[in-house]
Coordinates of C-alpha atoms in Angstrom, one line a residue:
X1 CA 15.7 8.2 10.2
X2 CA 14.4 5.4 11.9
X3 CA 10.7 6.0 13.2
X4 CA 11.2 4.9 16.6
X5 CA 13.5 7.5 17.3
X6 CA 11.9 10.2 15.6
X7 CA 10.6 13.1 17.7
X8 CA 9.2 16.0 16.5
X9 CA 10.8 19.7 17.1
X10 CA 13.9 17.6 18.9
X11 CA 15.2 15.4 15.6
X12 CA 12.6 15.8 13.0
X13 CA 10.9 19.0 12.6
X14 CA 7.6 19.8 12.5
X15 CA 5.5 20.1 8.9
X16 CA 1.7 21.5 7.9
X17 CA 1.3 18.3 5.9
X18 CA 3.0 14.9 7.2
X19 CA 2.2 12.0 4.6
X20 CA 2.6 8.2 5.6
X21 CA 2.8 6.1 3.0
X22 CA 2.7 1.9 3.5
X23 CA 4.6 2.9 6.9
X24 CA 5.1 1.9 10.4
X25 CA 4.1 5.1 11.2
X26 CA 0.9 4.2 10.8
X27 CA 0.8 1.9 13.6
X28 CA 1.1 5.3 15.9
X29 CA -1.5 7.3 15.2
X30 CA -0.6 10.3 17.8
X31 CA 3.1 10.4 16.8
X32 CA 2.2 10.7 13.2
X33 CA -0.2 13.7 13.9
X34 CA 2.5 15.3 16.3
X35 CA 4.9 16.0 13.4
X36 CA 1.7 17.7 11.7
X37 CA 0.7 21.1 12.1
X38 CA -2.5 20.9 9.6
X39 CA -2.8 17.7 7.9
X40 CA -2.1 13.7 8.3
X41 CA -2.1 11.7 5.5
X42 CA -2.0 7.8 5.2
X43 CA -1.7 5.8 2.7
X44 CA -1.9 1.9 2.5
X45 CA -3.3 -1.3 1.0
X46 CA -7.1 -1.5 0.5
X47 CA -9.0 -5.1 0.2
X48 CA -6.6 -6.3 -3.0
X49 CA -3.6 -7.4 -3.6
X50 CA -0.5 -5.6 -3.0
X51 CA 3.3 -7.0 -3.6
X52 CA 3.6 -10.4 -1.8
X53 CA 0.7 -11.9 -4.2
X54 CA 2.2 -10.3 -7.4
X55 CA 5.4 -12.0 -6.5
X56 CA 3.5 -15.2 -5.6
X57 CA 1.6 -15.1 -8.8
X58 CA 4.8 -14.8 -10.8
X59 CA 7.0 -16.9 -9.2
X60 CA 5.9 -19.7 -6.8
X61 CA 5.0 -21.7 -9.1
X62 CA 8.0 -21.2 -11.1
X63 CA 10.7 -22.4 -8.7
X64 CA 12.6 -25.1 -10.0
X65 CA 12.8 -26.8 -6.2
X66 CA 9.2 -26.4 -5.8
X67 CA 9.9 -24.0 -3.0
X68 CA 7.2 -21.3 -2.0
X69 CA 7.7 -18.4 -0.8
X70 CA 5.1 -18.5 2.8
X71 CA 3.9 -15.1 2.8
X72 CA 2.2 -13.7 6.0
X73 CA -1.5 -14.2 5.3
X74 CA -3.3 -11.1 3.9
X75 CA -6.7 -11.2 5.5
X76 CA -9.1 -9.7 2.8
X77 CA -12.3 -9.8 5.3
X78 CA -13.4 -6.1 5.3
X79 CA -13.9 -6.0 8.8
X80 CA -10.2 -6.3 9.5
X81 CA -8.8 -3.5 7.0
X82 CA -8.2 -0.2 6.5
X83 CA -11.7 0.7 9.1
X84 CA -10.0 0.0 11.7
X85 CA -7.4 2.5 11.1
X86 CA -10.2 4.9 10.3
X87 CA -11.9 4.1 13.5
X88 CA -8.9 4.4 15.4
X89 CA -8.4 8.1 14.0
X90 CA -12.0 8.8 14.8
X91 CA -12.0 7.6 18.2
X92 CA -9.1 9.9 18.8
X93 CA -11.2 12.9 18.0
X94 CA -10.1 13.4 14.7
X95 CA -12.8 13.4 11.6
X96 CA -11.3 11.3 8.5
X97 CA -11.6 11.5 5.4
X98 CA -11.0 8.2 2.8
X99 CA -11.1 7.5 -0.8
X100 CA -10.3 4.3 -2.5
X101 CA -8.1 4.0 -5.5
X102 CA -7.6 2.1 -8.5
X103 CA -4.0 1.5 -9.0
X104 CA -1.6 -1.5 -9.7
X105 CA 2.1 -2.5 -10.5
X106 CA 2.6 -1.1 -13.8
X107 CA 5.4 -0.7 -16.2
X108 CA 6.0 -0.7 -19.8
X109 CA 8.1 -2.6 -22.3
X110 CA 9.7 -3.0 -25.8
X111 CA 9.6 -6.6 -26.2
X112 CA 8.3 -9.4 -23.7
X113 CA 12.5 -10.6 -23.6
X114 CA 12.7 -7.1 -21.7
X115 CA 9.7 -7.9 -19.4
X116 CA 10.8 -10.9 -18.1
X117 CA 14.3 -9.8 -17.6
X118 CA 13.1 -7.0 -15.8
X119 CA 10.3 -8.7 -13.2
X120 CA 13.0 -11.3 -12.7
X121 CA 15.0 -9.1 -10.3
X122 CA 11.9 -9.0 -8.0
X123 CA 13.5 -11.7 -6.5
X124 CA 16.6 -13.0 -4.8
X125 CA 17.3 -16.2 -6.6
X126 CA 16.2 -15.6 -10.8
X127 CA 18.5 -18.8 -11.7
X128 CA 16.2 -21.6 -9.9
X129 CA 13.2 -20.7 -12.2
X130 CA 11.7 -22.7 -15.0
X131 CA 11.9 -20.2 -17.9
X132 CA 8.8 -21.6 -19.7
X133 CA 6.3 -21.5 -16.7
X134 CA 7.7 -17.7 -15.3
X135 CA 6.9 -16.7 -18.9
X136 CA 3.5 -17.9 -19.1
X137 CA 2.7 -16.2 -15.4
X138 CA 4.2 -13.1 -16.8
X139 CA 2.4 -12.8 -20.0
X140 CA -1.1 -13.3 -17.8
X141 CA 0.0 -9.6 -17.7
X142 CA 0.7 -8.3 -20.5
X143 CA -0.9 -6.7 -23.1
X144 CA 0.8 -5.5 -26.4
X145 CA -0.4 -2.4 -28.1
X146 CA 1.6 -0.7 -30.8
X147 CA 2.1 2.9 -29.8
X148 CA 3.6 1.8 -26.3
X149 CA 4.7 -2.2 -26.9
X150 CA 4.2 -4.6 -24.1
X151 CA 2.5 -3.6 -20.7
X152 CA 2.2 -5.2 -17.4
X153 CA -0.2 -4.5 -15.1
X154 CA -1.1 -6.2 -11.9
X155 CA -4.0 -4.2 -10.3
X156 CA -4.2 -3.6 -7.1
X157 CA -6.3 -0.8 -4.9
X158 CA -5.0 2.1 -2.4
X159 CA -6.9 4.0 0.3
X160 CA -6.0 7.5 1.1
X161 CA -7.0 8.8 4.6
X162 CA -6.8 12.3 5.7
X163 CA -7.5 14.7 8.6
X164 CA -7.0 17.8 10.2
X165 CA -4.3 17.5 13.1
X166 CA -6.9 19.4 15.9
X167 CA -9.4 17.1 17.2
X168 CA -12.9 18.6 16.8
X169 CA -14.5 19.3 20.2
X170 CA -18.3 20.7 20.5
X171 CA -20.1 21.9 23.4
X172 CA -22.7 18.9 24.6
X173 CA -25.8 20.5 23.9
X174 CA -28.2 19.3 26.5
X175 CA -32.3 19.7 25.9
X176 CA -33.8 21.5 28.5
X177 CA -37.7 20.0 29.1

């Protein structure tokens, strides 16, 4: 369902635990807690790469035509990442809870021939790449061990955000002189 239209209890019912993951959703911070009776989770890119600079690392500089792929910008300055979405959920009322987590782009294969077959299809146009300089960006990520064979591995990191759907009021305690 498209998120715009969502609403809860009319299309889209409501759920103790509603998770967002690398969504619009989390551009609406009260809608996505309205479809949660307990718990809001959200999940996105933290300060690293995420899928626009793997494919840039594989591929630009690949293209037979020279053409590059002109990504919207990823900003890595601290000030302007995942905070502010923290921030905004505490200014709402709600107390958040983050953790930061090592992940990347991972998969394994048999032979380096299956690799590079495979990652090709990350992108539209496979036939307009020079073979030998897609190969060398791919095997800047691959490392061969013998019980599993070839493995690529682009790391990138992941923050999770949680919070309970209720904001927290307390009474203003005022000190009496």
């Amino acid at each position: 369902m498209d998120w715009n239209e969502a609403e809860p209890d009319v299309n889209l019912l409501r759920h103790d635990i509603v998770i967002a993951s690398r969504s619009i959703a989390g551009e609406d911070i009260k809608k996505l807690c309205s479809f949660a009776k307990k718990f809001v989770v959200l999940i996105g890119w933290a300060n690293a790469p995420s899928i626009p600079e793997i494919r840039s690392a594989l591929f630009d500089s690949a293209r037979k035509s020279g053409y590059v792929i002109r990504h919207i910008p990823i900003n890595h300055d601290r000030r302007l990442q995942y905070n502010l979405q923290y921030n905004l959920v505490y200014d709402l009322g709600y107390e958040p809870n983050i953790n930061i987590v090592r992940d990347g782009f991972e998969r394994c294969y048999k032979s380096k021939d299956d690799a590079y077959a495979d990652l090709q299809h990350l992108i539209s146009d496979p036939d307009e790449l020079n073979q030998d300089i897609y190969k060398r960006n791919v095997d800047k990520y691959l490392t061969y061990t013998p019980e599993s064979g070839y493995r690529f591995y682009f790391e990138t990191r992941t923050f999770v955000m949680w919070w309970e759907t209720y904001p927290k009021q307390f009474l203003n305690h005022e000190f009496i002189s």
